[in-house]
mmCIF file of C-alpha atoms in Angstrom:
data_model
loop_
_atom_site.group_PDB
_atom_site.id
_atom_site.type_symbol
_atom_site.label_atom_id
_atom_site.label_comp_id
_atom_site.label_asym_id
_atom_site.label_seq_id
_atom_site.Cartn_x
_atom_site.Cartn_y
_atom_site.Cartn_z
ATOM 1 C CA UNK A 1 91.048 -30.452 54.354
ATOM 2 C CA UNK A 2 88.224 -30.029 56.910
ATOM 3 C CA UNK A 3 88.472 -33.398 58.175
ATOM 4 C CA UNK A 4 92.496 -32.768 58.476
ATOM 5 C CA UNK A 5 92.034 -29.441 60.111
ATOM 6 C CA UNK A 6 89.219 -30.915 62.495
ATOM 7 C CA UNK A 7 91.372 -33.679 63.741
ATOM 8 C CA UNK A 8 93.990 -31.246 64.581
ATOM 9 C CA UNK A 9 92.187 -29.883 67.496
ATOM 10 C CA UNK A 10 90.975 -32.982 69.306
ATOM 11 C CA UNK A 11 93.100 -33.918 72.644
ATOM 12 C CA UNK A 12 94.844 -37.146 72.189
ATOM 13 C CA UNK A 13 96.592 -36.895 75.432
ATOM 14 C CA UNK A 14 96.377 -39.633 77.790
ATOM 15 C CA UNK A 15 96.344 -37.421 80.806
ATOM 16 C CA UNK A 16 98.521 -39.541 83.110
ATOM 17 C CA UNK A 17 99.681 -37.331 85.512
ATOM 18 C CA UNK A 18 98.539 -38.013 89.374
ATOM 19 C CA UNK A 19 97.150 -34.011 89.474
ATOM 20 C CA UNK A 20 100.386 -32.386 90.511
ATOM 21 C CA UNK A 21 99.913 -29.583 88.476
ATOM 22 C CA UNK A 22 96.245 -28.606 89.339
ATOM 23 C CA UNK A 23 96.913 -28.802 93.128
ATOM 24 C CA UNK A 24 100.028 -26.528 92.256
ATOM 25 C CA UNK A 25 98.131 -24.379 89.816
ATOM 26 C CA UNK A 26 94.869 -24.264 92.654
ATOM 27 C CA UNK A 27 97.399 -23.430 95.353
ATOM 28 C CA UNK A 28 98.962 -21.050 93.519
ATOM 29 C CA UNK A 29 95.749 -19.071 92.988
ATOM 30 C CA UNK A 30 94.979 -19.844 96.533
ATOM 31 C CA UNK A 31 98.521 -17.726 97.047
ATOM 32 C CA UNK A 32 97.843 -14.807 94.873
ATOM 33 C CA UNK A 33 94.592 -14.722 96.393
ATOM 34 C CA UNK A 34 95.932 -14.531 100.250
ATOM 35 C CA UNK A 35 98.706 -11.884 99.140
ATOM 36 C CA UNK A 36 95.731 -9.847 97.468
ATOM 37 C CA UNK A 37 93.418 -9.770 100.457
ATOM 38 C CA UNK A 38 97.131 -8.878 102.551
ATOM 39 C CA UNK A 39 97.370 -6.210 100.176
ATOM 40 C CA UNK A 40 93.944 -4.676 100.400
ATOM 41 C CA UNK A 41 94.280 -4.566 104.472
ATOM 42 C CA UNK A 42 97.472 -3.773 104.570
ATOM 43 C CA UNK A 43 96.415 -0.776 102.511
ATOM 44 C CA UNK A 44 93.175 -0.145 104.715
ATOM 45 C CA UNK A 45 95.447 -0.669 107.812
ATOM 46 C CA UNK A 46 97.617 2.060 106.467
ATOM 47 C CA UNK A 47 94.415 4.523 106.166
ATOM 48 C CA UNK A 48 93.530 3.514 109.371
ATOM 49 C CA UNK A 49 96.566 4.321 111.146
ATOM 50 C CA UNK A 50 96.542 7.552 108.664
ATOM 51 C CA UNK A 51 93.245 8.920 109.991
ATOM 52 C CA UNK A 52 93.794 7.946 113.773
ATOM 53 C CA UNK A 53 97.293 10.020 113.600
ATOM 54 C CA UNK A 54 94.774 12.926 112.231
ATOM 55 C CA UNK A 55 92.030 12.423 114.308
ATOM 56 C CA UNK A 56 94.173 12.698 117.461
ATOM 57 C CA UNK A 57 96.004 15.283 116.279
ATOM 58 C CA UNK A 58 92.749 17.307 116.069
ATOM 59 C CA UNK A 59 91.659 16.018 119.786
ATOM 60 C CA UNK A 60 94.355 17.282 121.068
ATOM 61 C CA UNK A 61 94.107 20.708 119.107
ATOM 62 C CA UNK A 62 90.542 20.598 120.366
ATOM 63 C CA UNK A 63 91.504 19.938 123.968
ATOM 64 C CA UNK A 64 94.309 22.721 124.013
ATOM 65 C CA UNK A 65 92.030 24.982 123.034
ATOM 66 C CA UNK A 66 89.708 24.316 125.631
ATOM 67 C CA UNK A 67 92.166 24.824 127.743
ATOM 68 C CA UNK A 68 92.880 27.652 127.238
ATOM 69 C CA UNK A 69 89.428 29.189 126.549
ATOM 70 C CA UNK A 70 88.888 27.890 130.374
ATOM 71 C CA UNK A 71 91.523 29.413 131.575
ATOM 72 C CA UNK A 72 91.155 32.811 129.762
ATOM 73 C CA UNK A 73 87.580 32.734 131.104
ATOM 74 C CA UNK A 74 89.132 31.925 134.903
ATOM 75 C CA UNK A 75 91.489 34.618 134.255
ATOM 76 C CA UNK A 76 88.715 37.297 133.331
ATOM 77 C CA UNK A 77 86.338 36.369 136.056
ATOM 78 C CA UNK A 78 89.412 36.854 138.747
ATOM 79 C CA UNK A 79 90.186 39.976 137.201
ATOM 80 C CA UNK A 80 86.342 41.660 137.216
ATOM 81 C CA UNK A 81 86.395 40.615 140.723
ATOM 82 C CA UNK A 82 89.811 41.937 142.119
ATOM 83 C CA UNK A 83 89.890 45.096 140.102
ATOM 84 C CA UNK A 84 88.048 48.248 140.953
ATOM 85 C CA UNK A 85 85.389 49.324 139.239
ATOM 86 C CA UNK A 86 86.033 52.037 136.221
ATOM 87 C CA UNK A 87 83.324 53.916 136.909
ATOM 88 C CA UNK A 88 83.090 55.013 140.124
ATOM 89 C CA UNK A 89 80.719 56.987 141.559
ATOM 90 C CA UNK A 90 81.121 58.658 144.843
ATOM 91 C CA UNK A 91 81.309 57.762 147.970
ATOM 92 C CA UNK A 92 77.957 59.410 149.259
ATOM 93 C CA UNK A 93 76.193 58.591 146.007
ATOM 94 C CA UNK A 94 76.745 55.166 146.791
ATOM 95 C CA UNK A 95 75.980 54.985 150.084
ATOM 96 C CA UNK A 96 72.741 56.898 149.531
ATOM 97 C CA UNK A 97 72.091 54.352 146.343
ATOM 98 C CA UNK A 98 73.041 51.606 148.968
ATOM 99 C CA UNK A 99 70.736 52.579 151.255
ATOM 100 C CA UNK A 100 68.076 52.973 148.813
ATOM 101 C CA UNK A 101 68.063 49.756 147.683
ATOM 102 C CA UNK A 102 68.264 48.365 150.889
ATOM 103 C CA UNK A 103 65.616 49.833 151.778
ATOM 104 C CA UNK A 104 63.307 49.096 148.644
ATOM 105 C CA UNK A 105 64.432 45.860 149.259
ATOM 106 C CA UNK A 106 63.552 45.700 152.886
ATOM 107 C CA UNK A 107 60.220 46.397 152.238
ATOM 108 C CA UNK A 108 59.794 43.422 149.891
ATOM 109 C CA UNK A 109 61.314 40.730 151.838
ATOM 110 C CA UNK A 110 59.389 42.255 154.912
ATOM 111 C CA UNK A 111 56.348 41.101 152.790
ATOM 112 C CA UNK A 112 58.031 38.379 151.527
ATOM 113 C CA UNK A 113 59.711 36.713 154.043
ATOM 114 C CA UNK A 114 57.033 34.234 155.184
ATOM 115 C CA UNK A 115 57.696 32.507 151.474
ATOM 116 C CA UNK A 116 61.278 32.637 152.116
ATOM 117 C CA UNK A 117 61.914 29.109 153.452
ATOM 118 C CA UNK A 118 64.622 26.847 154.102
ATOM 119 C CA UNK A 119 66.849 26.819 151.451
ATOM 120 C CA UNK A 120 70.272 24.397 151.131
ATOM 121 C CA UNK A 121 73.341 25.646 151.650
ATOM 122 C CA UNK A 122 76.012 24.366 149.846
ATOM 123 C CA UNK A 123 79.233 25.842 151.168
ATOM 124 C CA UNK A 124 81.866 24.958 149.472
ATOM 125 C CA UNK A 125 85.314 26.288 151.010
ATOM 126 C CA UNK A 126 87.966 26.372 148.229
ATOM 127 C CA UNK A 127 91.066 27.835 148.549
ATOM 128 C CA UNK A 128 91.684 30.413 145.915
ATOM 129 C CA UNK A 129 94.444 32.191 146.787
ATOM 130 C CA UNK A 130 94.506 32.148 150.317
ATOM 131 C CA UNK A 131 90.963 33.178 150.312
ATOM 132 C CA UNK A 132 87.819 31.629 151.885
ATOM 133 C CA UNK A 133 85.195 31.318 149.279
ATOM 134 C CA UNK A 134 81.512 30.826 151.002
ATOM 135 C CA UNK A 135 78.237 30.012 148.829
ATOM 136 C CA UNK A 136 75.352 31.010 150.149
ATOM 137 C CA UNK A 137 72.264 30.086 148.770
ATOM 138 C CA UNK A 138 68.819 32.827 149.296
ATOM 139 C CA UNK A 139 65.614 32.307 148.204
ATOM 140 C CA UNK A 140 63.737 35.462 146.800
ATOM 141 C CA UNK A 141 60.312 35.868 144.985
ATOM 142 C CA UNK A 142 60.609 34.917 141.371
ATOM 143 C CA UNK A 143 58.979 38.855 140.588
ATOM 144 C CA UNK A 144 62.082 40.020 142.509
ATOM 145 C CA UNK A 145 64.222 40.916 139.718
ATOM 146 C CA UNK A 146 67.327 42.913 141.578
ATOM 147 C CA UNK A 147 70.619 41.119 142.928
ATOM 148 C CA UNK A 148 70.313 42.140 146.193
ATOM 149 C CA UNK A 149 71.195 40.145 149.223
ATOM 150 C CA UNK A 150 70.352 40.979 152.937
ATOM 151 C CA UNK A 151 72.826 39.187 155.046
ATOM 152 C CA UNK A 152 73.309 41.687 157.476
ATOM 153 C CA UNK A 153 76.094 43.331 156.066
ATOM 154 C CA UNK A 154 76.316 46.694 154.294
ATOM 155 C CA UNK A 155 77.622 46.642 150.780
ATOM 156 C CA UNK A 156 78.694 48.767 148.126
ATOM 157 C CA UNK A 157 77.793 47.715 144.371
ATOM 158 C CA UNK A 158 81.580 47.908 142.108
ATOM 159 C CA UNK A 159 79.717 46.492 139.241
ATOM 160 C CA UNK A 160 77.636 44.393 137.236
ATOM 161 C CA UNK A 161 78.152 42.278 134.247
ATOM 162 C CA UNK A 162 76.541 39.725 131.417
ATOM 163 C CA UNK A 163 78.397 38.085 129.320
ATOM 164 C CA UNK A 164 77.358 36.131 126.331
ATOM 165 C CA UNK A 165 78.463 32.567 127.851
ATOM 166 C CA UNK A 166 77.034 33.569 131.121
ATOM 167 C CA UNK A 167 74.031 34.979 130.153
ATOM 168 C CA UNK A 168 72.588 35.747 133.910
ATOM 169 C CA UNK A 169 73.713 38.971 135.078
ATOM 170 C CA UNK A 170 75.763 38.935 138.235
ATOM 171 C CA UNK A 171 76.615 41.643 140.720
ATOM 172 C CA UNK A 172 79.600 42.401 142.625
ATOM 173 C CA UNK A 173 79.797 44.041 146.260
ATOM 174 C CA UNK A 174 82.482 44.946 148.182
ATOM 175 C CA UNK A 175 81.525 45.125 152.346
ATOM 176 C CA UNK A 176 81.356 48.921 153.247
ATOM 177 C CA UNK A 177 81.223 48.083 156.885
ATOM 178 C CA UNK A 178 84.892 49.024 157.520
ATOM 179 C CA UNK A 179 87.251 50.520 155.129
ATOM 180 C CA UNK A 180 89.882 47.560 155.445
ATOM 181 C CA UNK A 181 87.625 44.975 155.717
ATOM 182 C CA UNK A 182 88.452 43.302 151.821
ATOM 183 C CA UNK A 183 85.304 41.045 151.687
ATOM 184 C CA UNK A 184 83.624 40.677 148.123
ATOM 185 C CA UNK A 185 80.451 39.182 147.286
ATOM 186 C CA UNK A 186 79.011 37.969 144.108
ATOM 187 C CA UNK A 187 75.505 37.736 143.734
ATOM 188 C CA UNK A 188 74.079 35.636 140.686
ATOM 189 C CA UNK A 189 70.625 34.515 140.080
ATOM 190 C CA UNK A 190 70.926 30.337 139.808
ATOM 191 C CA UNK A 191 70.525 29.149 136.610
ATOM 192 C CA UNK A 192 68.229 25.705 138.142
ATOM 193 C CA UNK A 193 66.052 27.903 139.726
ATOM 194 C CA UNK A 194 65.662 31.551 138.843
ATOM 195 C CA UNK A 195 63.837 32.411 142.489
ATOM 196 C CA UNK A 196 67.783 31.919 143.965
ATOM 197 C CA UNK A 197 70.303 34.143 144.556
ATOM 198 C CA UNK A 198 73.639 32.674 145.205
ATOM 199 C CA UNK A 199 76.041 34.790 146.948
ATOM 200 C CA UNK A 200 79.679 33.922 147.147
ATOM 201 C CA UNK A 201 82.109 35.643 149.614
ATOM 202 C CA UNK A 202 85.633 35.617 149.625
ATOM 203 C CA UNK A 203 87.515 36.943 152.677
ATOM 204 C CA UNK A 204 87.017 36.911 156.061
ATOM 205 C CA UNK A 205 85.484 40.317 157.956
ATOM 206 C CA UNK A 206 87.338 42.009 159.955
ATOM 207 C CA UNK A 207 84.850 43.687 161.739
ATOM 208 C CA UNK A 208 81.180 43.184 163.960
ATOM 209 C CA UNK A 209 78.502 43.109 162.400
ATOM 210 C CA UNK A 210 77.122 46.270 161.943
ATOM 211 C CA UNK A 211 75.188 46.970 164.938
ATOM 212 C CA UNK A 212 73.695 50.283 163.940
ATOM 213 C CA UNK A 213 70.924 48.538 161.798
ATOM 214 C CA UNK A 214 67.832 48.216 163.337
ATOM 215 C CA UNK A 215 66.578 44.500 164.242
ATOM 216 C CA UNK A 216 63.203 45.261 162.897
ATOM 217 C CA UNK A 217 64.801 46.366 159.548
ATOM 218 C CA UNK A 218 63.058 42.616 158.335
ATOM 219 C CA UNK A 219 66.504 41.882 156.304
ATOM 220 C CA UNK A 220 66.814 38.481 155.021
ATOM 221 C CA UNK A 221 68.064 36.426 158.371
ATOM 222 C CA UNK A 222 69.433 33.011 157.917
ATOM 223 C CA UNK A 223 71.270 30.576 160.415
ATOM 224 C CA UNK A 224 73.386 27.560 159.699
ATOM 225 C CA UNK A 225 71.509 24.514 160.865
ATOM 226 C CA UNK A 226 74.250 21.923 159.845
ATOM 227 C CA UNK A 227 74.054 22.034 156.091
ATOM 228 C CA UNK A 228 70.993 24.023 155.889
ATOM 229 C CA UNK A 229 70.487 27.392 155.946
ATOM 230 C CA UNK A 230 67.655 28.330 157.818
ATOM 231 C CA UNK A 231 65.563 31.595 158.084
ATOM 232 C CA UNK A 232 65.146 33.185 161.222
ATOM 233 C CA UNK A 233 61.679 35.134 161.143
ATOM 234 C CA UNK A 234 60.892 37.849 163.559
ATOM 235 C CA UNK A 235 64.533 37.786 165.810
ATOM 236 C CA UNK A 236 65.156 40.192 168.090
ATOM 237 C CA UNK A 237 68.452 40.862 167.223
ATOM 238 C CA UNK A 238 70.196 40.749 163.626
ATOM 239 C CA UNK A 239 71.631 37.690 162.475
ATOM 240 C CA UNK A 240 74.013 36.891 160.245
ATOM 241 C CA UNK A 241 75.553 33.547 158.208
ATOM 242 C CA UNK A 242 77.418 31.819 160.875
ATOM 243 C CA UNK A 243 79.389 30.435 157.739
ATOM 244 C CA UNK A 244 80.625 34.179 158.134
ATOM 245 C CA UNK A 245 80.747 34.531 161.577
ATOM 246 C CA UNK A 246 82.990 32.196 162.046
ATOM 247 C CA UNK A 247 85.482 33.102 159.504
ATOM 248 C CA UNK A 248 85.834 36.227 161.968
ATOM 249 C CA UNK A 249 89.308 36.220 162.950
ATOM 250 C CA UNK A 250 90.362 39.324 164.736
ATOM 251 C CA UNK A 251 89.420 38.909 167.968
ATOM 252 C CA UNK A 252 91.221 42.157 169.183
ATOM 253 C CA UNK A 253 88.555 43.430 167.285
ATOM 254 C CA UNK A 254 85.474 42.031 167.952
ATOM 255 C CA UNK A 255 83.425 41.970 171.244
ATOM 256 C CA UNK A 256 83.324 37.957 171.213
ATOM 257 C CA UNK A 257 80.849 37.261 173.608
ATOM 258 C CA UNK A 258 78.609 39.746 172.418
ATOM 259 C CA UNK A 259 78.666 37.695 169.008
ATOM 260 C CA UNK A 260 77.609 34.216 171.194
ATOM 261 C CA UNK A 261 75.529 36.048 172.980
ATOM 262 C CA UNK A 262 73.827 37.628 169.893
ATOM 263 C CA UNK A 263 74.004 34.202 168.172
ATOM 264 C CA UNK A 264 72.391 32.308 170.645
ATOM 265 C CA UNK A 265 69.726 34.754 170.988
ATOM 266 C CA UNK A 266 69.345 34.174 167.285
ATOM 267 C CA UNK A 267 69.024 30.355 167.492
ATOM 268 C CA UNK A 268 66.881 30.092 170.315
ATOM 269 C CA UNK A 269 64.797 32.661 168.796
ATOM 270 C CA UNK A 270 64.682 31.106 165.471
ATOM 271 C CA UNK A 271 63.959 27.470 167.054
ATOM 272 C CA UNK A 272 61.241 29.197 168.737
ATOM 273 C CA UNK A 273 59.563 30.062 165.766
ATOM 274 C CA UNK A 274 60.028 27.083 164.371
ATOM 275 C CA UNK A 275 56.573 24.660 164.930
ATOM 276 C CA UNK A 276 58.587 21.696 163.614
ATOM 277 C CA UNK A 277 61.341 21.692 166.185
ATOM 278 C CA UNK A 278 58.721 22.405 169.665
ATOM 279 C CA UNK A 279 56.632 19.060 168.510
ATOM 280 C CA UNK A 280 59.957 17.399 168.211
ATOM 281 C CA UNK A 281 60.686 18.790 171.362
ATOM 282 C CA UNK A 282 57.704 17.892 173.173
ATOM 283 C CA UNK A 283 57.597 14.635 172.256
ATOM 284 C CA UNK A 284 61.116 13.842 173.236
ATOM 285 C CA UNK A 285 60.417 15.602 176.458
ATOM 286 C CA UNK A 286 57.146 13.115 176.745
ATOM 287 C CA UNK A 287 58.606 10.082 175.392
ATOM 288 C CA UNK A 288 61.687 10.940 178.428
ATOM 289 C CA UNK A 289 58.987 11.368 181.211
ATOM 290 C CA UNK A 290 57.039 8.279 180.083
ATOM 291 C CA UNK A 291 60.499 6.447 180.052
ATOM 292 C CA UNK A 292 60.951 7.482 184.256
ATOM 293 C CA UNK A 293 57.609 6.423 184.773
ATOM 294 C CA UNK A 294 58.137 3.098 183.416
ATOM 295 C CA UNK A 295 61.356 2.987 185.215
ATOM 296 C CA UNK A 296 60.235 3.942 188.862
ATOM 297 C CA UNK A 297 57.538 1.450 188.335
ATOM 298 C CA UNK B 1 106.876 -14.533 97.419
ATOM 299 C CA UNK B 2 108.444 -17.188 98.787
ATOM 300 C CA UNK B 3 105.960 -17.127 101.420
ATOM 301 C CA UNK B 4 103.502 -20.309 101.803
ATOM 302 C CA UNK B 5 100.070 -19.906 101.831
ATOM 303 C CA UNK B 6 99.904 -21.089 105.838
ATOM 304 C CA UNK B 7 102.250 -18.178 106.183
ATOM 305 C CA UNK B 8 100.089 -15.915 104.387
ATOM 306 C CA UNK B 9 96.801 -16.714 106.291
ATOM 307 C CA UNK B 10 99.112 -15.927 109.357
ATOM 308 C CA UNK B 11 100.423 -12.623 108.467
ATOM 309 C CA UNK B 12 97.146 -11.509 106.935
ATOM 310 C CA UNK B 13 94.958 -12.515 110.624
ATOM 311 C CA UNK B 14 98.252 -10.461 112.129
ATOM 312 C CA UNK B 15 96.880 -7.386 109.915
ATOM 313 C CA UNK B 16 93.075 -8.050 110.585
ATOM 314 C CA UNK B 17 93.817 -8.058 114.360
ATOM 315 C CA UNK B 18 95.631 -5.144 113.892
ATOM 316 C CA UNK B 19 93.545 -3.314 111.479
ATOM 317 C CA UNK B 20 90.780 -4.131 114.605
ATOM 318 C CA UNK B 21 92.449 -2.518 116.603
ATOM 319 C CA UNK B 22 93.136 0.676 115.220
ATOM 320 C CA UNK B 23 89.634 0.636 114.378
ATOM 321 C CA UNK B 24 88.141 0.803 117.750
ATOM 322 C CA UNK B 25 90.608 3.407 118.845
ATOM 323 C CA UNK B 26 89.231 5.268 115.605
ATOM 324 C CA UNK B 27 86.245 5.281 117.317
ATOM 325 C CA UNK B 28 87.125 6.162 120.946
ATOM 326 C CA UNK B 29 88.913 9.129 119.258
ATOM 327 C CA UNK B 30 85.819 9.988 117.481
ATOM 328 C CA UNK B 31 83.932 9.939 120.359
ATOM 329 C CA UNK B 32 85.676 11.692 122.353
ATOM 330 C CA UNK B 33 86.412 14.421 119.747
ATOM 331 C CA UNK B 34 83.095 15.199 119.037
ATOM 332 C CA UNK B 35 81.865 15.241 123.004
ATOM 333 C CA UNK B 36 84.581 17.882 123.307
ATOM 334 C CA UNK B 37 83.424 19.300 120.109
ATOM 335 C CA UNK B 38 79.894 19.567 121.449
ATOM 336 C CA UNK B 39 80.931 20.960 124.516
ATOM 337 C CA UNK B 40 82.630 23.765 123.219
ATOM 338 C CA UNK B 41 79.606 24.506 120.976
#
């Protein structure tokens, strides 16, 4: 029965076939293999495509919101500045508080004004609303803690403010010169440097410069030497930003040549001063004289 | 089903090229996402 049984199980094929079927039955797997692998990426593809869909759905949520957090922020930054202040103290208080500070702060930059020193201007003229923006850039003592600018101008303080995204405080001004002049000034500290005030006007005077103010009053006096804002020490006459100056556009108004005339005074004086500018003049002067000599020889 | 396996290896490079694709732009979402992210923080 074993031996029976036994036999049974032993292959007594021939095997004759020219290995049709195991090049079908290899291919086959090959098949099942290749639609398996399509499978799994088509799958993955699908997750992919899933996730990109999200991800760009969230961008663009992002992004919107950015928007309009920009926007709201542009929105409340136009507003502090155009609206009046809420509290409003009066008019004398705030001229006498004006003058106070000015005066506090004439006293400092009288001291200090030998370490004020060139400083860059970058004016950059946008047009917001029909208005001419000017940066100035002023250098002040890094112990000098108040947001006061001399520019020749007086001002009256509207208001202050720090926010939480803008952590330096800034102050706003509003020219007192003239009732209708509409000029507003925004003094920050920089956030590079902590020693500079930037100012930003918007408007255009339509007045002199105040004339009342002494010229020894040692306010902060700055000319524009191209792109550079340059201090002019010890003038004889008060000076002003010719970035502002020039924005002046009333002439019914304004005593014109007594402006050149008060700005050249200014210049001259201020190149003067300056050590820099008389060697450079000298030696052109020199190197011109030299040049004739060579010539007429 | 009836596909051959020439056919298969064609379709499935058509899906890796694809699934490529959508990777990187994955990623140049991503990035961009989270510099926006980090600049609203």
């Amino acid at each position: 029965m074993d031996q029976s049984s036994s036999s049974s199980f032993v292959d007594t094929s021939l095997d004759l076939t020219i290995g049709v079927t195991r090049m079908r039955v290899k291919e086959d797997s090959t098949t099942s293999a290749l639609v398996d692998e399509l499978n799994r990426v088509s799958a993955e593809n699908k997750k992919l495509s899933e996730m990109l869909t999200l991800t760009c759905e969230n961008y663009n949520v992002l992004r919107k919101q950015l928007m309009e957090y920009v926007n709201k922020s542009n929105n409340v930054t136009e507003r502090d500045q155009t609206s009046p202040p809420k509290k409003r103290k009066s008019p004398a208080r705030d001229d006498a508080v004006s003058s106070a500070v000015i005066g506090g702060v004439s006293e400092s930059s009288s001291t200090d004004q030998d370490g004020q020193y060139l400083c860059k201007k970058k004016q950059r003229e946008e047009t917001v609303v029909k208005e001419k923006v000017s940066r100035v850039y002023y250098k002040t003592e890094a112990s000098d803690t108040t947001l006061v600018v001399k520019d020749g101008y007086q001002w009256r303080k509207y208001g202050q403010k720090v926010t939480r995204d803008n952590p330096s405080p800034r102050a706003y001004f509003k020219c007192a010169c003239a009732p209708s002049c509409s000029v507003k000034k925004k003094v920050q500290r920089s956030v590079e440097d902590q020693s500079v005030l930037v100012a930003t006007y918007e408007g255009e005077h339509n007045h002199p410069i105040p004339s009342q103010i002494d010229s020894n009053n040692s306010l902060n006096r700055y000319i524009s030497l191209g792109d550079y804002m340059a201090p002019a020490k010890g003038s004889s006459s008060l000076a002003e930003p010719v970035t502002e100056s020039k924005k002046v556009t009333s002439p019914s108004r304004i005593d014109i040549p007594e402006v050149q005339k008060l700005l050249v005074e200014q210049m001259a004086s201020s190149l003067t001063k300056d050590p820099n500018f008389t060697a450079a003049l000298a030696a052109a002067v020199t190197g011109r004289l030299y040049q004739q000599n060579q010539t007429e020889k | 089903k009836d596909k051959s396996a020439s056919e298969l290896r064609e379709e499935l490079n058509r899906v890796y090229s694809e699934n490529k694709k959508i990777k990187e732009m994955l990623e140049t979402v991503c990035e961009k996402y989270y510099a926006l992210h980090h600049h609203l923080e």
